[in-house]
Amino acid sequence: MDNRIVRIGAVGVRGRGGGLMRILASMEGVEIPAVCDINAGIVEAAQNGVIAAGGEKPDGYADGDYKSLMDRDDLDAILIATPWELHTPMAVYCMQAGKYAAVEVPIAITMDQCWDLVNTHE
């Protein structure tokens, strides 16, 4: 059995994103070291959700500074659950930062965005 810990950052932790983050936080072998949202109260609620799931309090990015979160060197993947128009630019930045991108659907809303994702991944 692999005992590796997967470290996931979460961007957009209100509503559905918060629910997905709490599911991840409750999984064995998963840590959530950082969360990000544009609303400080939502960031605090997400931090408390991780603690309630038995994890350590994650660092919070309450100003929506997802790039600083994604640039961290202690994350393996990023959960992106933001408004649709932000999915592609955030996923592209995430991949350019060397992280796996887990994006709520839809990941893209134009054909050009689809190609941006494919080209970045390749």
XYZ file of C-alpha atoms in Angstrom:
122
model
C 0.000 0.000 0.000
C 1.206 3.485 -0.907
C 1.452 5.746 2.166
C 2.031 8.879 0.128
C 0.134 11.987 1.206
C -1.544 13.998 -1.555
C -1.592 17.714 -0.808
C -4.422 19.610 -2.468
C -5.096 23.340 -2.512
C -8.658 24.529 -3.062
C -9.716 27.640 -4.977
C -13.361 28.685 -4.753
C -14.484 27.134 -1.473
C -18.044 28.401 -1.182
C -21.041 26.194 -1.954
C -20.170 23.276 -4.204
C -16.420 23.967 -3.959
C -16.624 23.906 -0.171
C -18.492 20.605 -0.282
C -15.918 19.053 -2.606
C -13.102 20.348 -0.383
C -14.711 18.830 2.728
C -15.016 15.461 0.964
C -11.322 15.597 0.050
C -10.358 16.699 3.573
C -12.124 13.663 5.030
C -10.232 11.191 2.828
C -7.319 9.196 4.190
C -4.015 10.235 2.654
C -5.217 13.712 1.651
C -4.162 17.021 3.189
C -5.518 20.489 2.366
C -2.665 22.927 3.175
C -4.230 25.997 1.501
C -7.620 27.412 0.546
C -8.576 30.482 -1.483
C -11.709 32.519 -2.086
C -12.560 36.170 -2.675
C -14.541 36.280 0.580
C -12.663 36.208 3.908
C -15.635 34.685 5.738
C -15.786 31.818 3.249
C -12.031 31.222 3.635
C -12.455 31.047 7.407
C -15.362 28.611 7.050
C -13.257 26.439 4.726
C -10.372 26.459 7.202
C -12.761 25.387 9.953
C -14.147 22.663 7.681
C -10.683 21.179 7.211
C -10.075 21.292 10.965
C -13.462 19.632 11.591
C -12.440 16.842 9.207
C -9.355 16.221 11.351
C -6.820 18.200 9.334
C -4.473 21.031 10.217
C -5.695 24.578 9.656
C -4.874 25.447 6.035
C -3.327 28.748 5.017
C -5.997 31.095 3.730
C -5.910 33.358 0.706
C -8.911 35.632 1.273
C -8.164 38.082 -1.512
C -8.678 35.596 -4.336
C -4.915 35.417 -4.929
C -5.051 31.983 -6.527
C -1.666 32.451 -8.233
C 0.156 32.686 -4.901
C -1.636 29.535 -3.757
C -0.765 27.689 -6.981
C 2.867 28.823 -6.843
C 3.414 27.064 -3.510
C 5.846 24.170 -3.670
C 3.996 22.044 -1.106
C 0.935 21.264 -3.261
C 0.426 18.375 -5.677
C -2.942 19.385 -7.111
C -5.499 22.177 -7.049
C -9.275 21.869 -6.815
C -10.820 24.681 -8.880
C -14.495 25.413 -8.196
C -14.900 29.020 -9.272
C -17.224 30.745 -11.770
C -17.095 29.082 -15.180
C -15.260 31.887 -16.963
C -12.317 31.453 -14.559
C -11.916 27.693 -14.973
C -9.665 27.732 -18.049
C -7.274 30.533 -17.030
C -6.930 29.044 -13.557
C -6.383 25.510 -14.874
C -3.782 26.741 -17.370
C -1.935 28.659 -14.638
C -2.156 25.618 -12.369
C -0.583 23.334 -14.977
C 2.102 25.927 -15.752
C 2.885 25.909 -12.009
C 3.467 22.152 -12.248
C 0.310 21.033 -10.445
C -2.532 18.730 -11.380
C -5.751 20.661 -12.028
C -9.062 19.246 -10.808
C -11.730 21.484 -12.301
C -15.445 21.501 -11.752
C -17.400 21.303 -15.007
C -17.322 22.935 -17.427
C -13.576 23.289 -17.670
C -13.936 25.480 -20.772
C -16.670 27.438 -22.506
C -15.046 28.120 -25.886
C -13.099 26.018 -28.381
C -10.071 28.310 -27.950
C -10.110 27.591 -24.212
C -10.202 23.863 -24.962
C -7.100 24.207 -27.111
C -5.376 26.346 -24.446
C -5.905 23.480 -21.996
C -4.708 20.791 -24.416
C -1.649 22.782 -25.467
C -0.692 23.598 -21.887
C -1.078 19.984 -20.821
C 1.044 18.725 -23.703
